[in-house]
Short mmCIF file of C-alpha atoms in Angstrom, two decimals:
data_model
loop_
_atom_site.label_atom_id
_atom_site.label_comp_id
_atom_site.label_asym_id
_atom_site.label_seq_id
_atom_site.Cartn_x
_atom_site.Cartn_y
_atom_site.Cartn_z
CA UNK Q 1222 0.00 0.00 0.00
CA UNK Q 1223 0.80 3.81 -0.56
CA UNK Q 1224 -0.86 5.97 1.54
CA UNK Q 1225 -4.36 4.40 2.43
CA UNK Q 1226 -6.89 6.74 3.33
CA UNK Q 1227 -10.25 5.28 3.79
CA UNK Q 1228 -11.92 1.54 4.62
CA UNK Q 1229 -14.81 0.11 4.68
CA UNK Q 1230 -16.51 -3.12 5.09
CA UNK Q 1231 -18.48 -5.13 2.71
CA UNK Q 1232 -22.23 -6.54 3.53
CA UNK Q 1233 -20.49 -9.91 4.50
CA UNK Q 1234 -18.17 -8.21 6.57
CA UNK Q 1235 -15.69 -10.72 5.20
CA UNK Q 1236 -13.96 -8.52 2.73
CA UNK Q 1237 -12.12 -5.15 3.88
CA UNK Q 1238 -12.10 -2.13 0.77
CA UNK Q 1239 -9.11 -0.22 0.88
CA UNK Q 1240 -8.84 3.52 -0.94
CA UNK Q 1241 -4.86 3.15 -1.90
CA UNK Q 1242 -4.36 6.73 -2.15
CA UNK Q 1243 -0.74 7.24 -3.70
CA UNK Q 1244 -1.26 4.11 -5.61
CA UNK Q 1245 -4.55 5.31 -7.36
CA UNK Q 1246 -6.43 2.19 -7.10
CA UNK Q 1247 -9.32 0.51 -4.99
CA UNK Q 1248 -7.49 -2.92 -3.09
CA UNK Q 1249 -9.70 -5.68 -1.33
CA UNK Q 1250 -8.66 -7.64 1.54
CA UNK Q 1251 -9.71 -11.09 1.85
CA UNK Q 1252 -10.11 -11.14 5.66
CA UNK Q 1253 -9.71 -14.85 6.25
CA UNK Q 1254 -6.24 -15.40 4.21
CA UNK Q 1255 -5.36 -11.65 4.29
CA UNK Q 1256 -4.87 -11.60 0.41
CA UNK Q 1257 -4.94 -8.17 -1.25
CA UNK Q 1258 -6.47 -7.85 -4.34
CA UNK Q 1259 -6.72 -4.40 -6.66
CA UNK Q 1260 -10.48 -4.30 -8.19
CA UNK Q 1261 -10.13 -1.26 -9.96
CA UNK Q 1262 -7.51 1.30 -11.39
CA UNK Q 1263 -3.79 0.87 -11.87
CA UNK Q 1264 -0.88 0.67 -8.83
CA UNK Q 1265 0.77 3.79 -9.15
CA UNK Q 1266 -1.15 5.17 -12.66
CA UNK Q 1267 -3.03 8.17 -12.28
CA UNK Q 1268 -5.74 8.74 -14.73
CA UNK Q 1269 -9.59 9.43 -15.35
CA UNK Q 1270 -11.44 6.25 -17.33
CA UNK Q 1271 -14.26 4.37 -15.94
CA UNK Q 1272 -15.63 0.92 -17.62
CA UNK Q 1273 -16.98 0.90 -21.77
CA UNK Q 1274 -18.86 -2.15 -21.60
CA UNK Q 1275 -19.30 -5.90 -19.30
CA UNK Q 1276 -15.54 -7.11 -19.49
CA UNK Q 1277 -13.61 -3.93 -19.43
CA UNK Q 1278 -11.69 -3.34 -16.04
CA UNK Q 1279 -9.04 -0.73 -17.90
CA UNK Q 1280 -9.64 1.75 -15.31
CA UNK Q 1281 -7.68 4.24 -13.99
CA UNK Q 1282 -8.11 6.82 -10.59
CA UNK Q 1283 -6.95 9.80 -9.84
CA UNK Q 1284 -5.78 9.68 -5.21
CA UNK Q 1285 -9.01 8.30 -4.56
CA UNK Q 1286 -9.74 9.29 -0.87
CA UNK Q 1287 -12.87 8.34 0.31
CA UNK Q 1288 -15.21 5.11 0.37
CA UNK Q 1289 -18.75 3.94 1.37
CA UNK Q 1290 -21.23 1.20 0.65
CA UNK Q 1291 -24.48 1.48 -0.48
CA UNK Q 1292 -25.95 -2.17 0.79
CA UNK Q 1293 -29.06 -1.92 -1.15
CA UNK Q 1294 -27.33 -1.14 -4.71
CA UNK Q 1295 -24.49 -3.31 -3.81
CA UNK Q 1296 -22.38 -0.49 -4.65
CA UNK Q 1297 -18.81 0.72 -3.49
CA UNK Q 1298 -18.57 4.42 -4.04
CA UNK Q 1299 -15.53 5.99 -4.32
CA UNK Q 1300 -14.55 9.84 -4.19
CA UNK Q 1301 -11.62 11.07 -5.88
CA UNK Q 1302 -9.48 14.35 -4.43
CA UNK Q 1303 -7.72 14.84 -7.64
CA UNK Q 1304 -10.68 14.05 -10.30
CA UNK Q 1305 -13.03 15.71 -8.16
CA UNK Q 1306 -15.53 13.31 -8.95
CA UNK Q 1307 -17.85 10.76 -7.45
CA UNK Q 1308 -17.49 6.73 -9.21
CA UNK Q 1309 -19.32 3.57 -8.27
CA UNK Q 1310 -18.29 0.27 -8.52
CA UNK Q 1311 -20.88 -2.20 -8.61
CA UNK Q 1312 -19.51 -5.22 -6.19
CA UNK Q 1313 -22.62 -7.66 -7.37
CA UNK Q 1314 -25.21 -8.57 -10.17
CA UNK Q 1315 -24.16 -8.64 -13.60
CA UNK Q 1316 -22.17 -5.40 -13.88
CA UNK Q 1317 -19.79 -6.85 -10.68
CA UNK Q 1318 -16.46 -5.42 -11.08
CA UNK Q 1319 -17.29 -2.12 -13.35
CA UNK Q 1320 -16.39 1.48 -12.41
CA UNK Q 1321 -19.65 3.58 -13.40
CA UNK Q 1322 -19.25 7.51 -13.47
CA UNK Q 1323 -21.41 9.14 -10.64
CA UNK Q 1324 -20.95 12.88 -10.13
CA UNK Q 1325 -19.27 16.07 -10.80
CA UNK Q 1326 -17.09 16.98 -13.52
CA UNK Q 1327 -13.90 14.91 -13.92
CA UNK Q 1328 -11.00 17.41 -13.43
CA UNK Q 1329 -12.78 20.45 -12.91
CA UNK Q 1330 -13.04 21.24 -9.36
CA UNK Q 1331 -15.16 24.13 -8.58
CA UNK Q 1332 -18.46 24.54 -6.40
CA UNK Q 1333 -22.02 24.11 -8.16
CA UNK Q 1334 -25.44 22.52 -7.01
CA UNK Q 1335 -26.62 20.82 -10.44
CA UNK Q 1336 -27.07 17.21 -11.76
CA UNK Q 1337 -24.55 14.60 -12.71
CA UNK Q 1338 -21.70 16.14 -14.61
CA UNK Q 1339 -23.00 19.57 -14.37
CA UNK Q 1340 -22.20 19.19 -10.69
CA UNK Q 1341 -18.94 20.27 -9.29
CA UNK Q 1342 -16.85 19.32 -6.18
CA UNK Q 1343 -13.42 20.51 -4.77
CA UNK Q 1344 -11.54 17.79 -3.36
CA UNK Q 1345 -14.62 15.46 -2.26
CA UNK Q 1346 -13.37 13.55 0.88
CA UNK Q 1347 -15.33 11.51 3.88
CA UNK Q 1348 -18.82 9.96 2.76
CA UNK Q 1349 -21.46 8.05 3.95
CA UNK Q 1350 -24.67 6.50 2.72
CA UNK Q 1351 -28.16 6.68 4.43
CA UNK Q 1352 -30.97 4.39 3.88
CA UNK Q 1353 -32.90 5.41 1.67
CA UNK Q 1354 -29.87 5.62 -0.58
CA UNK Q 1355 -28.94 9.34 -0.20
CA UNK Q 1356 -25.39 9.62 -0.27
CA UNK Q 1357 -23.42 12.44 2.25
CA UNK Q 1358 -20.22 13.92 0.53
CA UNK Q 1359 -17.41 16.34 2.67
CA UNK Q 1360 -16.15 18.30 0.15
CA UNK Q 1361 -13.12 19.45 1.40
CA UNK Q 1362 -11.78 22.51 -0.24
CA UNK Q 1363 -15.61 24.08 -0.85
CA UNK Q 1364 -15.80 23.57 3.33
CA UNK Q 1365 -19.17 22.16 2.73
CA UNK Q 1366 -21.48 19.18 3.15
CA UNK Q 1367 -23.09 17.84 -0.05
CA UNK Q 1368 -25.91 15.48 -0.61
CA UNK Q 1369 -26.06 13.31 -3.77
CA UNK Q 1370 -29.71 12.10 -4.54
CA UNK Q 1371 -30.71 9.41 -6.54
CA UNK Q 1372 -33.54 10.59 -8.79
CA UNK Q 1373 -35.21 8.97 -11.90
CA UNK Q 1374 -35.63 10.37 -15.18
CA UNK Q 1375 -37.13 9.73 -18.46
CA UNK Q 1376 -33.65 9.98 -20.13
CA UNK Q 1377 -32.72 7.29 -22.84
CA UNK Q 1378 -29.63 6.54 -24.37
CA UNK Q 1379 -29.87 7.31 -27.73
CA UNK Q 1380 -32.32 10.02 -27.53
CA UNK Q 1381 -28.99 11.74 -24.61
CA UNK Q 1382 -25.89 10.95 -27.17
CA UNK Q 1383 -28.26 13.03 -29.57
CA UNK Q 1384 -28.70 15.98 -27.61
CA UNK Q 1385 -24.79 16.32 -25.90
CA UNK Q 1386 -22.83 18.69 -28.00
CA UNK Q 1387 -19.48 18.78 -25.93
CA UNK Q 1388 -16.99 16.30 -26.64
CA UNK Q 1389 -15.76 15.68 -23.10
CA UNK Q 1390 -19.83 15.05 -22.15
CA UNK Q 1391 -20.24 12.63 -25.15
CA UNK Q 1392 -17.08 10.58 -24.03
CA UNK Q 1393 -18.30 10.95 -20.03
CA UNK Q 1394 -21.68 9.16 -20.90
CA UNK Q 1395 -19.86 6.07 -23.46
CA UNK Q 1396 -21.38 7.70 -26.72
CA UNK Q 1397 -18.51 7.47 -28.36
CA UNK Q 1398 -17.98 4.41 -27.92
CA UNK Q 1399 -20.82 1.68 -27.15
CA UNK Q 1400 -24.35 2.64 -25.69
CA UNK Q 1401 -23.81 0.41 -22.31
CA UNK Q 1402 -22.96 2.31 -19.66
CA UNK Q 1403 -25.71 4.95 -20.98
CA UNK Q 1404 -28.35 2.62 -21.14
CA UNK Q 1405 -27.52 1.74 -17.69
CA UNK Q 1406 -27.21 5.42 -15.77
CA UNK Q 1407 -28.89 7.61 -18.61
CA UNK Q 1408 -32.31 6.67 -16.95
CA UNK Q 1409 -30.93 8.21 -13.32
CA UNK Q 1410 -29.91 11.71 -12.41
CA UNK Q 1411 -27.86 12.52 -9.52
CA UNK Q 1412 -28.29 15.57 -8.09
CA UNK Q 1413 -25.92 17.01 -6.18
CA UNK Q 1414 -26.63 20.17 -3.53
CA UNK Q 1415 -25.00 21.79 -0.55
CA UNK Q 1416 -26.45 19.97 3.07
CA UNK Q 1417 -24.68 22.61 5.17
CA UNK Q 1418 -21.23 24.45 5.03
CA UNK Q 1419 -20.36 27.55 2.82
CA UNK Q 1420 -23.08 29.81 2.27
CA UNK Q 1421 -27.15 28.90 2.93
CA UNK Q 1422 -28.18 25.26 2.58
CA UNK Q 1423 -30.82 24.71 -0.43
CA UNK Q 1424 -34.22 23.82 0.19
CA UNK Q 1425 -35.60 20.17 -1.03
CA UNK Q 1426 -38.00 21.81 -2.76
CA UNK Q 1427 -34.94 23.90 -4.86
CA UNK Q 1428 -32.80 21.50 -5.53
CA UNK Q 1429 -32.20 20.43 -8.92
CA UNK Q 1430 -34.41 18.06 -10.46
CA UNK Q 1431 -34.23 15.53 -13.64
CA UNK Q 1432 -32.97 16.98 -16.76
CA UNK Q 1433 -35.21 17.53 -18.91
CA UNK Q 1434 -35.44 14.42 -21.88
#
C-alpha cells in the first residue's frame, strides 16, 4: 500500500475495501487469508477512465480518498481528491467489477449545485450512505457538506448521445464508444446540492431536479 486513506466493510463483513491513495487504485482484503487484491484502477497510474462495456476493467483513478457502501445497490462508491468526482463500482449482479461515473465533472473542481456532470466538487473527501440511498459527501476545499440524490428520469440513451454537443460530455456518458454504460445510468440523475457548510443550505424543494429528456 501507498498511503491508504479510507476503509470500509463489505455486507459480508468478510472482505475489507481499501482507498490506496498514492497508488490510485481501490485494493480488497480477503479477511480470512489476508490476500490483497486491486479491483479497480492501476498501482501507481493516475488517470480518469471508468468501464466501456461488461468485461472492461481498464480503469484508472486519480488519489481516490474516500469510500462507502451502499448495501441496497451493492455499490462501493468511491470519491476522488484529484478528479473531483464521485465513481461507483458495482460489487454484485451482472455489472460486478465495473467502475460507473457518478458525479461532478472529472478534473474540474469548482463549487455548483446541479445534476450529474453539471455538478462540481473541490476535493470530495469523507462519505457516507443513508438508507434510503442518499449519499453524504465532505467536500473538502468548498468547506461544505453535499448530498447526492438518486432521482429517476425519463432519459434514454440514444435520444442523450443526440442531444450532448461537448466532446468531453459525449465521451463521459460512453457515446462514443458503445451505448452500455448509458443505457444503464442515462435513466438516473444525480443531483448534487450543498447539506450545510459555505453559504445557505438549499431547500428540497430547490434543488435540482431531472434533466429535462
Amino acid at each position: 500500500f501507498h498511503g491508504p486513506a479510507d476503509v470500509v466493510l463489505n455486507t459480508a463483513q468478510d472482505i475489507l475495501y481499501v482507498a490506496d491513495y498514492d497508488n490510485h487504485a481501490i485494493r480488497a482484503i480477503t479477511l480470512a487469508t489476508g490476500a490483497v487484491t486491486t479491483i479497480a484502477g492501476h498501482l501507481n497510474v493516475s488517470g480518469y477512465r471508468n468501464s466501456d462495456n461488461v468485461t472492461d476493467t481498464n480503469t484508472y483513478f486519480n488519489h481516490p480518498t474516500g469510500l462507502a457502501i451502499d448495501h441496497t445497490r451493492s455499490s462501493l462508491y468511491v470519491s476522488e481528491f484529484d478528479n473531483h468526482v464521485l465513481r461507483e463500482i458495482k460489487l454484485g449482479g451482472p455489472e460486478a467489477g465495473q467502475v460507473f461515473y457518478h458525479a461532478g465533472g472529472p478534473g474540474q473542481k469548482a463549487y455548483r449545485d446541479q445534476v450529474n456532470d453539471l455538478a462540481r466538487f473541490n476535493r470530495p473527501r469523507g462519505m457516507a450512505v443513508a438508507s434510503n440511498g442518499d449519499l453524504f459527501v465532505a467536500d473538502f476545499d468548498n468547506h461544505a457538506v453535499r448530498i447526492v440524490t438518486d432521482r429517476p428520469c425519463p432519459l434514454k440513451s440514444k435520444a442523450l448521445c443526440g442531444v450532448l454537443s461537448s466532446e468531453a460530455s459525449r465521451t463521459l456518458y460512453g457515446c462514443n464508444g458503445t451505448d452500455w454504460q448509458v443505457m444503464k445510468e442515462a435513466e438516473k440523475t444525480y443531483a448534487a446540492s450543498r447539506l450545510t457548510g459555505w453559504g445557505t443550505p438549499a431547500k428540497r424543494s430547490d434543488r435540482p431536479e431531472c434533466q429535462a429528456s
